[in-house]
Amino acid sequence: MGREKVLLDENGLREVLKKGLAVPISRLSDLEDVVIVGIYTRGVYLARRIHRYIKRIYGLNLPLGEIDINLYRDDFVRRFDFPQVRESKIPNIQDKVVVLVDDVLFTGRTVRAALDAILDVGRPSAIRLAVLVSRPGREMPICPDIVGVDVDPGQKRVYVELKEVDGQDRVVLR
Amino acid sequence: MRVLLRGVDILGENRADVLLEKGCIVRIAPSLSISADKVYDLDGAVLLPSLCDIHTHSRQPGSDESETLESFSKAAVHGGVTMACTMPNTNPVVDNPAIVSYLIREAKRIGLIDIYPVASITMGQEGKILTEMAQLKQSGAVAVSEDGKSVESARLMRYAFEYAKTVGLLVMVHCEDPSLSEGGVMNEGDVSLRLGLRGIPEISETIGILRDLEIATYVGARVHICHISLGRSVKIISRYKRFYPHLITCETAPHYLIFTEEDVEGYPTNFKMNPPLRREQDRKTLLRAIKSGKIDCIATDHAPHPDWEKELEFELSPFGVVGLETWLSAVVHYFVNSGQLTWRDVKRLCCDRPREILGLSPIDLTEGNIADLVVIDPKREWRVEAKSLFSRGKNSPFLGKVLKGKVLLTIKSGKVVFEDV
Amino acid sequence: MSVWKRKDLLGLRDLSREEIAAILETAKSFKPLLFREVKKVPTLKGWTVANLFFEPSTRTRVSFELAEKRLSADTVNISSSVSSVIKGETLLDTAKNLRSLVCEIIVIRHSIAGAPHLLAKRLADVGVINAGDGINEHPTQALLDMFSMQERFGRIEGLRVLIVGDILHSRVARSNIWGLRKMKAEVSVCGPLTLMPKGIDKFARVYTNLDEALIDKDAVIFLRIQRERQNSGLFPSLREYHRLYGMTEERMGRLSSKTVIMHPGPVNRGIEMVPMVADGDRSIILEQVTNGVAVRMAILYLISTVVRR
C-alpha cells in the first residue's frame, strides 16, 4: 500500500465546487427549469452545498432532491456492502432538467442506476450529470456534462472525503 | 472353549484375572497363568454382569426397515446387553403364542442374545378383548403390556390385572391419558410455549400412573411402571410402594436422566419421545431416585425408526429414540465417571434389578456363576455416529456426541458375542 | 456495516432489537414506492421466489406475491396440502425440487411448527421466510403490525398493546409478543383461560375481562377466532365469545380517542368486532394491509443481501 497523495485540500475542494460545479449549474438554471438531485452518499452532501451556494450568491432557491440507488444497482457485490436502503426524496421533476450530482465518476454504473431510478419516479425533459471528479475506467457509455476536475490516478483510486461523512474535506489518491 | 480375561477390574473394586469355561466363571484370582483358547488383556477395564434391558422395541415381527432381529441382537451386544424384553406393539401385534415362540427361537438361532417377549394385553392392542395369557406364558412370554399406548377402559384394565395375576404374568404399564396427551409432541411448559409446539401435560402421566396403581393394588396384582419421566411420578409411586412393597416396580430411561425439554430447541426429532423430556428439576429428581432405589431399574425403551421417518417436521416425526448401544456408555460417561453413581449402582440398576423383576436371579461375579458378562473401558472415548451404530435405527440423541466409556467385550454363557478390544 | 446478516427469517423470537429496527427502517423506505406511478424496482430482477403454501391463504400469499413482483422477481406459487406427505412427497423433497429449479428464496406457510426451520437448515443456499408455521410464529404479520403502530405513534417503545382472542393457538399473537417485548412495548393479552397458554403471564399481563383490559391501551389487536375451536370444548358458543371478547359499539364508546383497532384479517364480522368498528375511523386494518407489502418487500430485500446466488 503506497502513500496517499492529496489532490485537493479543503480550500482546493471548495474552489472546484464553486467554480467547477455551482457556477455552471446556476448558469444552466438561467436557461432551464433545473432540479438538483444528489446521489447517496456524498453526492447528496455535495448537492446540498451547491444548492446553498447558489441560493446565497444568486438568490436562487433551486429544488433539491436526494436519491438512493441501492435498489437499482446491477452489481451485487456492492449491495452486500451497503444494504441500507434510504428513502429517496425527489421533488417534482416533470418536464424539468434534472442535474444529478455525484462525487466521483468512474465505471458509470452508479449513474446508470440513478438514471433508471429517476425515470421510474417521473418524466424529466432531460438529465444532466455533474461530478466533482471524473476519472478513466468507464464500463458504461456515460459522459459527464459538468466536471469539477479530471484526474488520471493510474493504478490508484480516487477518494473524495467530506466533513459531513469523513470529518474533513479533501480529495486524495490511494 | 476357555476364555481368559486378564486384568479386569471387578465392579471397579479389585483387579483380577477371570477364567471362563463351559459357560461359567470357573476361576477368579489376582493372577492366572493358565492356557486358554482366547486370552484378552484388559488392563483395568471394568467387569460387570451383562445388562438386561426390560423395555425395548425390536420392531419384529413386521418392520424390517426399522430393525431386524439380527440388527437388534448386534445392537444389543454392542451395548453390553445379552437379555432383552421386546414390546408387543408391532405389526402384527405380539398377541399369540406363535409369534412369541418365533421371537425366542429366532433370537436363539442368531445366537447373540436371549429375547424375553412381552405380549400384549388385548388382541391387536385394540383395547377390547384380553389375550390368551396362559398360552402366551406357556410359549415364553414374561409379561403383558399395551406399551405404545394404554388400555383406555379402567374396567378392562382391572380385568387385565386380575387375569394376569391368575396366570402369573407381570403387567408392564405405559401410563398415559390420551385425552390429555392428544396432539402433544413435547412437555407442556415454558419451552413448548417458546417453540410453538403443542404440549403433553404432566397430568397425563400422573393420572395414568394413579389409575393403574389403584387398580393393581385393589386387585393385589404385580405391576411394573414403564419409562417414568417426572419427579412427581416418583413421589406417587413411592407412596404406594410403602404400602405395597412387593407389588410395585418401576423404570426410567437413560434419556430422562440426561436430557431435558430444553434440548428440543431447534426442533430436532432425535429428542422427540413419549413420554417427553421434562424439566431439569425432574431430571435431578429421577437421578436421586435411581441412586436411592426409589426407581428400581433403568431400561432403554430402544425404539428404532428409519431415517426417512425422522427427517420430517417435528410434529409428523414418530416418537422414540434408540438406546441399546449407548446405554452403558452414557451411564458411565455422565454418572460413573463423575462419581454420581458407583459401579455397584450400575450393577443394581442395569443388571440385577431388571432380572429380579422378571423373576430371575441376579448374576454375581463369583466362581460358579453363569458367564453373562460385559467388560467396559471407562476411559475409552468413542463418537456416536450413524456408521458406528449396529441398529438400523440411527435416531439417537447422542448422535455427534463423544462418550467416554466403551464396551470392549460382551460375553453370553461364556461365549464372546461382541468384541472391540 | 450491515445489521442484517441472516439468510432466513424464521421468527421474531431470536431476532435482536437492532435487527427488528433494521427491517422497520427498510420498510419505511419501500412504502413510498407503492404509491408512485412506477411501482416496480429492479432489485430482485432475475431472482426466483417460490411461495410454498401448505395452508390455504389468500391474503398473505397475495401480499407476498405483490411484494416479490414489485421487486421484479419471478414468482412461483405452490399450494400443497400436508396430505401430499401421505402421498409420499416430504417437505424436504418438495424444497429440494424447488432448489433444483433454481429458486433462491422460499416463502413457506405450513401447519406444523418448525417446518421452515427444517428447510432453512437443509437448504444452505436458499433463503427461507416463514409465512406462518403451525402455532409457532408469523413474523411478517407481527412486523407489519409493529410498523403500523410505529407509523401511527412515532415509536414502539413504551406503547401499551393489547392482544385479544385465542392466544393459545395464535402464531400472530406469539410473534407480536416476542417482537413487541424486544422493542420494549408493554404487552397485555386478553381471553378466556381455555384459550390462554400456560406460562404466558411471564411475557404479558393477562386479563380475562375485556372491559378492564381496554383501559389505557394504545393499540388493540383482535385475533381471528376459528369456528372449529367452538366444537372442541374450548368455549361454549360464538355468541358468548362475542359478548365477552368482541369489540362492540358500546365498548367503542368507552375507548380512548387515541386507541387504534387492529386485526390480521379477515375479520369475522359480528364476532371479533361489529362492522362499524372494522370500518370505523379508529381501525387501521386497511393500513396494515398496505404496510404488509412494504414490510415484505423490505424482508425480501434484506434476505437477498445475504443469500449468495
mmCIF file of N, CA, C and O in Angstrom, chain A residues 93-171:
data_model
loop_
_atom_site.group_PDB
_atom_site.id
_atom_site.type_symbol
_atom_site.label_atom_id
_atom_site.label_comp_id
_atom_site.label_asym_id
_atom_site.label_seq_id
_atom_site.Cartn_x
_atom_site.Cartn_y
_atom_site.Cartn_z
ATOM 1 N N ILE A 93 -40.254 16.461 -10.868
ATOM 2 C CA ILE A 93 -39.258 16.610 -11.940
ATOM 3 C C ILE A 93 -39.916 16.603 -13.322
ATOM 4 O O ILE A 93 -39.220 16.582 -14.349
ATOM 5 N N GLN A 94 -41.256 16.619 -13.316
ATOM 6 C CA GLN A 94 -41.990 16.575 -14.583
ATOM 7 C C GLN A 94 -41.549 17.709 -15.501
ATOM 8 O O GLN A 94 -41.600 18.885 -15.139
ATOM 9 N N ASP A 95 -41.074 17.349 -16.690
ATOM 10 C CA ASP A 95 -40.642 18.314 -17.701
ATOM 11 C C ASP A 95 -39.532 19.245 -17.257
ATOM 12 O O ASP A 95 -39.340 20.319 -17.829
ATOM 13 N N LYS A 96 -38.810 18.852 -16.226
ATOM 14 C CA LYS A 96 -37.692 19.694 -15.785
ATOM 15 C C LYS A 96 -36.371 19.058 -16.178
ATOM 16 O O LYS A 96 -36.332 17.910 -16.633
ATOM 17 N N VAL A 97 -35.299 19.810 -15.959
ATOM 18 C CA VAL A 97 -33.967 19.257 -16.218
ATOM 19 C C VAL A 97 -33.376 18.813 -14.890
ATOM 20 O O VAL A 97 -33.151 19.622 -13.987
ATOM 21 N N VAL A 98 -33.137 17.536 -14.792
ATOM 22 C CA VAL A 98 -32.560 17.013 -13.557
ATOM 23 C C VAL A 98 -31.047 17.063 -13.680
ATOM 24 O O VAL A 98 -30.482 16.573 -14.660
ATOM 25 N N VAL A 99 -30.401 17.667 -12.682
ATOM 26 C CA VAL A 99 -28.940 17.639 -12.662
ATOM 27 C C VAL A 99 -28.524 16.669 -11.558
ATOM 28 O O VAL A 99 -28.696 16.940 -10.367
ATOM 29 N N LEU A 100 -28.001 15.511 -11.978
ATOM 30 C CA LEU A 100 -27.536 14.533 -10.992
ATOM 31 C C LEU A 100 -26.164 14.959 -10.494
ATOM 32 O O LEU A 100 -25.314 15.383 -11.289
ATOM 33 N N VAL A 101 -25.959 14.869 -9.189
ATOM 34 C CA VAL A 101 -24.670 15.260 -8.619
ATOM 35 C C VAL A 101 -24.055 14.065 -7.904
ATOM 36 O O VAL A 101 -24.684 13.418 -7.074
ATOM 37 N N ASP A 102 -22.780 13.771 -8.233
ATOM 38 C CA ASP A 102 -22.103 12.697 -7.510
ATOM 39 C C ASP A 102 -20.656 13.103 -7.264
ATOM 40 O O ASP A 102 -20.162 14.068 -7.870
ATOM 41 N N ASP A 103 -19.956 12.363 -6.409
ATOM 42 C CA ASP A 103 -18.586 12.775 -6.094
ATOM 43 C C ASP A 103 -17.594 12.321 -7.161
ATOM 44 O O ASP A 103 -16.848 13.107 -7.712
ATOM 45 N N VAL A 104 -17.594 11.010 -7.462
ATOM 46 C CA VAL A 104 -16.626 10.505 -8.438
ATOM 47 C C VAL A 104 -17.346 9.743 -9.549
ATOM 48 O O VAL A 104 -18.198 8.907 -9.271
ATOM 49 N N LEU A 105 -16.978 10.047 -10.813
ATOM 50 C CA LEU A 105 -17.491 9.247 -11.922
ATOM 51 C C LEU A 105 -16.385 8.313 -12.366
ATOM 52 O O LEU A 105 -15.311 8.756 -12.793
ATOM 53 N N PHE A 106 -16.615 7.018 -12.205
ATOM 54 C CA PHE A 106 -15.578 6.021 -12.523
ATOM 55 C C PHE A 106 -16.122 5.044 -13.575
ATOM 56 O O PHE A 106 -15.975 5.271 -14.767
ATOM 57 N N THR A 107 -16.822 3.961 -13.132
ATOM 58 C CA THR A 107 -17.308 2.979 -14.110
ATOM 59 C C THR A 107 -18.575 3.471 -14.798
ATOM 60 O O THR A 107 -18.876 3.065 -15.917
ATOM 61 N N GLY A 108 -19.317 4.304 -14.080
ATOM 62 C CA GLY A 108 -20.573 4.784 -14.654
ATOM 63 C C GLY A 108 -21.769 3.956 -14.228
ATOM 64 O O GLY A 108 -22.912 4.272 -14.557
ATOM 65 N N ARG A 109 -21.545 2.879 -13.467
ATOM 66 C CA ARG A 109 -22.661 2.018 -13.087
ATOM 67 C C ARG A 109 -23.605 2.701 -12.111
ATOM 68 O O ARG A 109 -24.825 2.516 -12.178
ATOM 69 N N THR A 110 -23.035 3.462 -11.199
ATOM 70 C CA THR A 110 -23.880 4.180 -10.245
ATOM 71 C C THR A 110 -24.817 5.129 -10.983
ATOM 72 O O THR A 110 -26.015 5.205 -10.700
ATOM 73 N N VAL A 111 -24.255 5.851 -11.962
ATOM 74 C CA VAL A 111 -25.067 6.824 -12.692
ATOM 75 C C VAL A 111 -26.135 6.113 -13.521
ATOM 76 O O VAL A 111 -27.281 6.558 -13.614
ATOM 77 N N ARG A 112 -25.787 4.975 -14.113
ATOM 78 C CA ARG A 112 -26.785 4.220 -14.874
ATOM 79 C C ARG A 112 -27.959 3.852 -13.987
ATOM 80 O O ARG A 112 -29.118 3.960 -14.366
ATOM 81 N N ALA A 113 -27.648 3.378 -12.741
ATOM 82 C CA ALA A 113 -28.713 3.015 -11.817
ATOM 83 C C ALA A 113 -29.546 4.242 -11.469
ATOM 84 O O ALA A 113 -30.777 4.188 -11.389
ATOM 85 N N ALA A 114 -28.848 5.396 -11.292
ATOM 86 C CA ALA A 114 -29.558 6.630 -10.958
ATOM 87 C C ALA A 114 -30.489 7.039 -12.090
ATOM 88 O O ALA A 114 -31.600 7.520 -11.847
ATOM 89 N N LEU A 115 -30.070 6.846 -13.331
ATOM 90 C CA LEU A 115 -30.936 7.178 -14.466
ATOM 91 C C LEU A 115 -32.217 6.367 -14.400
ATOM 92 O O LEU A 115 -33.322 6.890 -14.547
ATOM 93 N N ASP A 116 -32.078 5.044 -14.134
ATOM 94 C CA ASP A 116 -33.258 4.183 -14.020
ATOM 95 C C ASP A 116 -34.165 4.659 -12.904
ATOM 96 O O ASP A 116 -35.386 4.720 -13.052
ATOM 97 N N ALA A 117 -33.544 4.998 -11.797
ATOM 98 C CA ALA A 117 -34.333 5.403 -10.632
ATOM 99 C C ALA A 117 -35.102 6.681 -10.922
ATOM 100 O O ALA A 117 -36.279 6.808 -10.613
ATOM 101 N N ILE A 118 -34.418 7.661 -11.535
ATOM 102 C CA ILE A 118 -35.066 8.930 -11.851
ATOM 103 C C ILE A 118 -36.230 8.696 -12.807
ATOM 104 O O ILE A 118 -37.324 9.225 -12.620
ATOM 105 N N LEU A 119 -36.015 7.888 -13.835
ATOM 106 C CA LEU A 119 -37.056 7.672 -14.837
ATOM 107 C C LEU A 119 -38.247 6.909 -14.276
ATOM 108 O O LEU A 119 -39.350 6.998 -14.791
ATOM 109 N N ASP A 120 -38.025 6.131 -13.183
ATOM 110 C CA ASP A 120 -39.151 5.448 -12.538
ATOM 111 C C ASP A 120 -39.971 6.411 -11.698
ATOM 112 O O ASP A 120 -41.111 6.139 -11.340
ATOM 113 N N VAL A 121 -39.364 7.547 -11.351
ATOM 114 C CA VAL A 121 -40.054 8.498 -10.485
ATOM 115 C C VAL A 121 -40.878 9.479 -11.295
ATOM 116 O O VAL A 121 -41.962 9.902 -10.881
ATOM 117 N N GLY A 122 -40.385 9.863 -12.440
ATOM 118 C CA GLY A 122 -41.142 10.840 -13.216
ATOM 119 C C GLY A 122 -40.569 11.012 -14.608
ATOM 120 O O GLY A 122 -39.720 10.235 -15.038
ATOM 121 N N ARG A 123 -41.037 12.075 -15.304
ATOM 122 C CA ARG A 123 -40.611 12.287 -16.689
ATOM 123 C C ARG A 123 -39.904 13.623 -16.840
ATOM 124 O O ARG A 123 -40.515 14.639 -17.161
ATOM 125 N N PRO A 124 -38.573 13.626 -16.594
ATOM 126 C CA PRO A 124 -37.848 14.901 -16.783
ATOM 127 C C PRO A 124 -37.684 15.180 -18.279
ATOM 128 O O PRO A 124 -37.756 14.258 -19.092
ATOM 129 N N SER A 125 -37.444 16.440 -18.608
ATOM 130 C CA SER A 125 -37.215 16.735 -20.037
ATOM 131 C C SER A 125 -35.802 16.339 -20.411
ATOM 132 O O SER A 125 -35.526 16.002 -21.553
ATOM 133 N N ALA A 126 -34.880 16.395 -19.428
ATOM 134 C CA ALA A 126 -33.501 15.976 -19.695
ATOM 135 C C ALA A 126 -32.826 15.668 -18.380
ATOM 136 O O ALA A 126 -33.261 16.128 -17.319
ATOM 137 N N ILE A 127 -31.765 14.864 -18.458
ATOM 138 C CA ILE A 127 -30.962 14.590 -17.254
ATOM 139 C C ILE A 127 -29.527 14.939 -17.570
ATOM 140 O O ILE A 127 -28.977 14.495 -18.591
ATOM 141 N N ARG A 128 -28.923 15.781 -16.711
ATOM 142 C CA ARG A 128 -27.512 16.124 -16.881
ATOM 143 C C ARG A 128 -26.746 15.561 -15.697
ATOM 144 O O ARG A 128 -27.314 15.343 -14.623
ATOM 145 N N LEU A 129 -25.437 15.369 -15.922
ATOM 146 C CA LEU A 129 -24.609 14.806 -14.867
ATOM 147 C C LEU A 129 -23.525 15.773 -14.471
ATOM 148 O O LEU A 129 -22.775 16.276 -15.329
ATOM 149 N N ALA A 130 -23.436 16.065 -13.162
ATOM 150 C CA ALA A 130 -22.369 16.933 -12.655
ATOM 151 C C ALA A 130 -21.579 16.155 -11.622
ATOM 152 O O ALA A 130 -22.150 15.637 -10.668
ATOM 153 N N VAL A 131 -20.244 16.019 -11.814
ATOM 154 C CA VAL A 131 -19.435 15.287 -10.856
ATOM 155 C C VAL A 131 -18.260 16.127 -10.403
ATOM 156 O O VAL A 131 -17.739 16.935 -11.173
ATOM 157 N N LEU A 132 -17.850 15.904 -9.182
ATOM 158 C CA LEU A 132 -16.703 16.649 -8.652
ATOM 159 C C LEU A 132 -15.430 16.157 -9.331
ATOM 160 O O LEU A 132 -14.585 16.930 -9.745
ATOM 161 N N VAL A 133 -15.301 14.841 -9.434
ATOM 162 C CA VAL A 133 -14.096 14.260 -10.033
ATOM 163 C C VAL A 133 -14.510 13.273 -11.116
ATOM 164 O O VAL A 133 -15.392 12.443 -10.913
ATOM 165 N N SER A 134 -13.846 13.350 -12.265
ATOM 166 C CA SER A 134 -14.053 12.344 -13.302
ATOM 167 C C SER A 134 -12.728 11.647 -13.540
ATOM 168 O O SER A 134 -11.681 12.295 -13.592
ATOM 169 N N ARG A 135 -12.751 10.313 -13.609
ATOM 170 C CA ARG A 135 -11.502 9.589 -13.858
ATOM 171 C C ARG A 135 -11.760 8.511 -14.883
ATOM 172 O O ARG A 135 -12.893 8.070 -15.061
ATOM 173 N N PRO A 136 -10.727 8.012 -15.569
ATOM 174 C CA PRO A 136 -10.942 6.990 -16.595
ATOM 175 C C PRO A 136 -11.404 5.671 -15.995
ATOM 176 O O PRO A 136 -11.227 5.422 -14.806
ATOM 177 N N GLY A 137 -11.977 4.790 -16.867
ATOM 178 C CA GLY A 137 -12.391 3.461 -16.413
ATOM 179 C C GLY A 137 -13.856 3.180 -16.655
ATOM 180 O O GLY A 137 -14.456 2.359 -15.958
ATOM 181 N N ARG A 138 -14.451 3.827 -17.662
ATOM 182 C CA ARG A 138 -15.880 3.634 -17.879
ATOM 183 C C ARG A 138 -16.206 2.215 -18.282
ATOM 184 O O ARG A 138 -15.526 1.603 -19.098
ATOM 185 N N GLU A 139 -17.283 1.703 -17.686
ATOM 186 C CA GLU A 139 -17.833 0.414 -18.129
ATOM 187 C C GLU A 139 -19.193 0.626 -18.768
ATOM 188 O O GLU A 139 -19.857 -0.322 -19.193
ATOM 189 N N MET A 140 -19.636 1.860 -18.775
ATOM 190 C CA MET A 140 -20.928 2.222 -19.382
ATOM 191 C C MET A 140 -20.678 3.454 -20.241
ATOM 192 O O MET A 140 -19.801 4.265 -19.919
ATOM 193 N N PRO A 141 -21.465 3.607 -21.322
ATOM 194 C CA PRO A 141 -21.277 4.817 -22.156
ATOM 195 C C PRO A 141 -21.904 6.043 -21.485
ATOM 196 O O PRO A 141 -22.965 6.520 -21.879
ATOM 197 N N ILE A 142 -21.265 6.526 -20.430
ATOM 198 C CA ILE A 142 -21.786 7.668 -19.675
ATOM 199 C C ILE A 142 -20.756 8.798 -19.741
ATOM 200 O O ILE A 142 -19.569 8.575 -19.477
ATOM 201 N N CYS A 143 -21.244 10.006 -20.091
ATOM 202 C CA CYS A 143 -20.350 11.169 -20.103
ATOM 203 C C CYS A 143 -20.860 12.249 -19.180
ATOM 204 O O CYS A 143 -22.053 12.527 -19.167
ATOM 205 N N PRO A 144 -19.993 12.850 -18.400
ATOM 206 C CA PRO A 144 -20.471 13.917 -17.527
ATOM 207 C C PRO A 144 -20.668 15.203 -18.315
ATOM 208 O O PRO A 144 -19.968 15.437 -19.296
ATOM 209 N N ASP A 145 -21.639 15.990 -17.901
ATOM 210 C CA ASP A 145 -21.852 17.277 -18.563
ATOM 211 C C ASP A 145 -21.063 18.374 -17.876
ATOM 212 O O ASP A 145 -20.606 19.319 -18.499
ATOM 213 N N ILE A 146 -20.921 18.262 -16.571
ATOM 214 C CA ILE A 146 -20.199 19.277 -15.802
ATOM 215 C C ILE A 146 -19.191 18.561 -14.928
ATOM 216 O O ILE A 146 -19.555 17.677 -14.157
ATOM 217 N N VAL A 147 -17.909 18.923 -15.058
ATOM 218 C CA VAL A 147 -16.871 18.223 -14.295
ATOM 219 C C VAL A 147 -16.075 19.211 -13.478
ATOM 220 O O VAL A 147 -15.674 20.256 -13.978
ATOM 221 N N GLY A 148 -15.853 18.869 -12.231
ATOM 222 C CA GLY A 148 -15.022 19.721 -11.398
ATOM 223 C C GLY A 148 -13.562 19.594 -11.805
ATOM 224 O O GLY A 148 -12.914 20.555 -12.172
ATOM 225 N N VAL A 149 -13.058 18.359 -11.739
ATOM 226 C CA VAL A 149 -11.655 18.147 -12.094
ATOM 227 C C VAL A 149 -11.487 16.765 -12.728
ATOM 228 O O VAL A 149 -12.097 15.784 -12.289
ATOM 229 N N ASP A 150 -10.659 16.690 -13.782
ATOM 230 C CA ASP A 150 -10.348 15.402 -14.416
ATOM 231 C C ASP A 150 -9.075 14.858 -13.803
ATOM 232 O O ASP A 150 -8.092 15.588 -13.642
ATOM 233 N N VAL A 151 -9.093 13.589 -13.431
ATOM 234 C CA VAL A 151 -7.897 13.007 -12.815
ATOM 235 C C VAL A 151 -7.601 11.667 -13.473
ATOM 236 O O VAL A 151 -8.517 10.917 -13.801
ATOM 237 N N ASP A 152 -6.301 11.381 -13.627
ATOM 238 C CA ASP A 152 -5.942 10.017 -14.039
ATOM 239 C C ASP A 152 -5.074 9.422 -12.931
ATOM 240 O O ASP A 152 -3.887 9.725 -12.842
ATOM 241 N N PRO A 153 -5.644 8.606 -12.075
ATOM 242 C CA PRO A 153 -4.905 8.137 -10.908
ATOM 243 C C PRO A 153 -4.006 6.939 -11.180
ATOM 244 O O PRO A 153 -3.358 6.449 -10.277
ATOM 245 N N GLY A 154 -3.975 6.446 -12.430
ATOM 246 C CA GLY A 154 -3.133 5.286 -12.715
ATOM 247 C C GLY A 154 -3.675 4.050 -12.012
ATOM 248 O O GLY A 154 -4.842 3.715 -12.150
ATOM 249 N N GLN A 155 -2.831 3.394 -11.222
ATOM 250 C CA GLN A 155 -3.261 2.186 -10.525
ATOM 251 C C GLN A 155 -4.015 2.500 -9.240
ATOM 252 O O GLN A 155 -4.625 1.631 -8.648
ATOM 253 N N LYS A 156 -3.931 3.746 -8.791
ATOM 254 C CA LYS A 156 -4.555 4.081 -7.517
ATOM 255 C C LYS A 156 -6.030 4.401 -7.698
ATOM 256 O O LYS A 156 -6.562 4.376 -8.814
ATOM 257 N N ARG A 157 -6.689 4.698 -6.577
ATOM 258 C CA ARG A 157 -8.101 5.064 -6.621
ATOM 259 C C ARG A 157 -8.271 6.460 -6.060
ATOM 260 O O ARG A 157 -7.497 6.900 -5.222
ATOM 261 N N VAL A 158 -9.327 7.130 -6.525
ATOM 262 C CA VAL A 158 -9.608 8.484 -6.061
ATOM 263 C C VAL A 158 -10.667 8.428 -4.974
ATOM 264 O O VAL A 158 -11.685 7.758 -5.116
ATOM 265 N N TYR A 159 -10.442 9.139 -3.877
ATOM 266 C CA TYR A 159 -11.444 9.199 -2.805
ATOM 267 C C TYR A 159 -11.763 10.649 -2.503
ATOM 268 O O TYR A 159 -10.865 11.461 -2.285
ATOM 269 N N VAL A 160 -13.045 10.945 -2.461
ATOM 270 C CA VAL A 160 -13.486 12.272 -2.040
ATOM 271 C C VAL A 160 -13.904 12.157 -0.583
ATOM 272 O O VAL A 160 -14.738 11.317 -0.222
ATOM 273 N N GLU A 161 -13.305 12.973 0.275
ATOM 274 C CA GLU A 161 -13.700 12.966 1.681
ATOM 275 C C GLU A 161 -14.407 14.258 1.997
ATOM 276 O O GLU A 161 -13.966 15.332 1.604
ATOM 277 N N LEU A 162 -15.524 14.139 2.709
ATOM 278 C CA LEU A 162 -16.304 15.319 3.058
ATOM 279 C C LEU A 162 -16.483 15.398 4.562
ATOM 280 O O LEU A 162 -16.619 14.381 5.234
ATOM 281 N N LYS A 163 -16.514 16.627 5.078
ATOM 282 C CA LYS A 163 -16.664 16.849 6.515
ATOM 283 C C LYS A 163 -17.857 16.102 7.069
ATOM 284 O O LYS A 163 -17.782 15.481 8.111
ATOM 285 N N GLU A 164 -18.996 16.153 6.345
ATOM 286 C CA GLU A 164 -20.241 15.555 6.862
ATOM 287 C C GLU A 164 -20.116 14.047 7.055
ATOM 288 O O GLU A 164 -20.790 13.475 7.893
ATOM 289 N N VAL A 165 -19.239 13.418 6.280
ATOM 290 C CA VAL A 165 -19.125 11.958 6.324
ATOM 291 C C VAL A 165 -17.789 11.519 6.913
ATOM 292 O O VAL A 165 -17.731 10.621 7.743
ATOM 293 N N ASP A 166 -16.695 12.166 6.437
ATOM 294 C CA ASP A 166 -15.365 11.687 6.807
ATOM 295 C C ASP A 166 -14.639 12.593 7.772
ATOM 296 O O ASP A 166 -13.498 12.310 8.147
ATOM 297 N N GLY A 167 -15.266 13.712 8.127
ATOM 298 C CA GLY A 167 -14.641 14.582 9.114
ATOM 299 C C GLY A 167 -13.745 15.651 8.520
ATOM 300 O O GLY A 167 -13.334 16.571 9.206
ATOM 301 N N GLN A 168 -13.398 15.541 7.241
ATOM 302 C CA GLN A 168 -12.553 16.579 6.635
ATOM 303 C C GLN A 168 -12.881 16.652 5.139
ATOM 304 O O GLN A 168 -13.472 15.716 4.581
ATOM 305 N N ASP A 169 -12.506 17.799 4.540
ATOM 306 C CA ASP A 169 -12.755 17.997 3.116
ATOM 307 C C ASP A 169 -11.457 17.819 2.358
ATOM 308 O O ASP A 169 -10.500 18.581 2.554
ATOM 309 N N ARG A 170 -11.385 16.831 1.495
ATOM 310 C CA ARG A 170 -10.244 16.761 0.598
ATOM 311 C C ARG A 170 -10.481 15.684 -0.437
ATOM 312 O O ARG A 170 -11.391 14.855 -0.307
ATOM 313 N N VAL A 171 -9.649 15.705 -1.466
ATOM 314 C CA VAL A 171 -9.676 14.661 -2.483
ATOM 315 C C VAL A 171 -8.302 14.008 -2.482
ATOM 316 O O VAL A 171 -7.287 14.693 -2.614
#
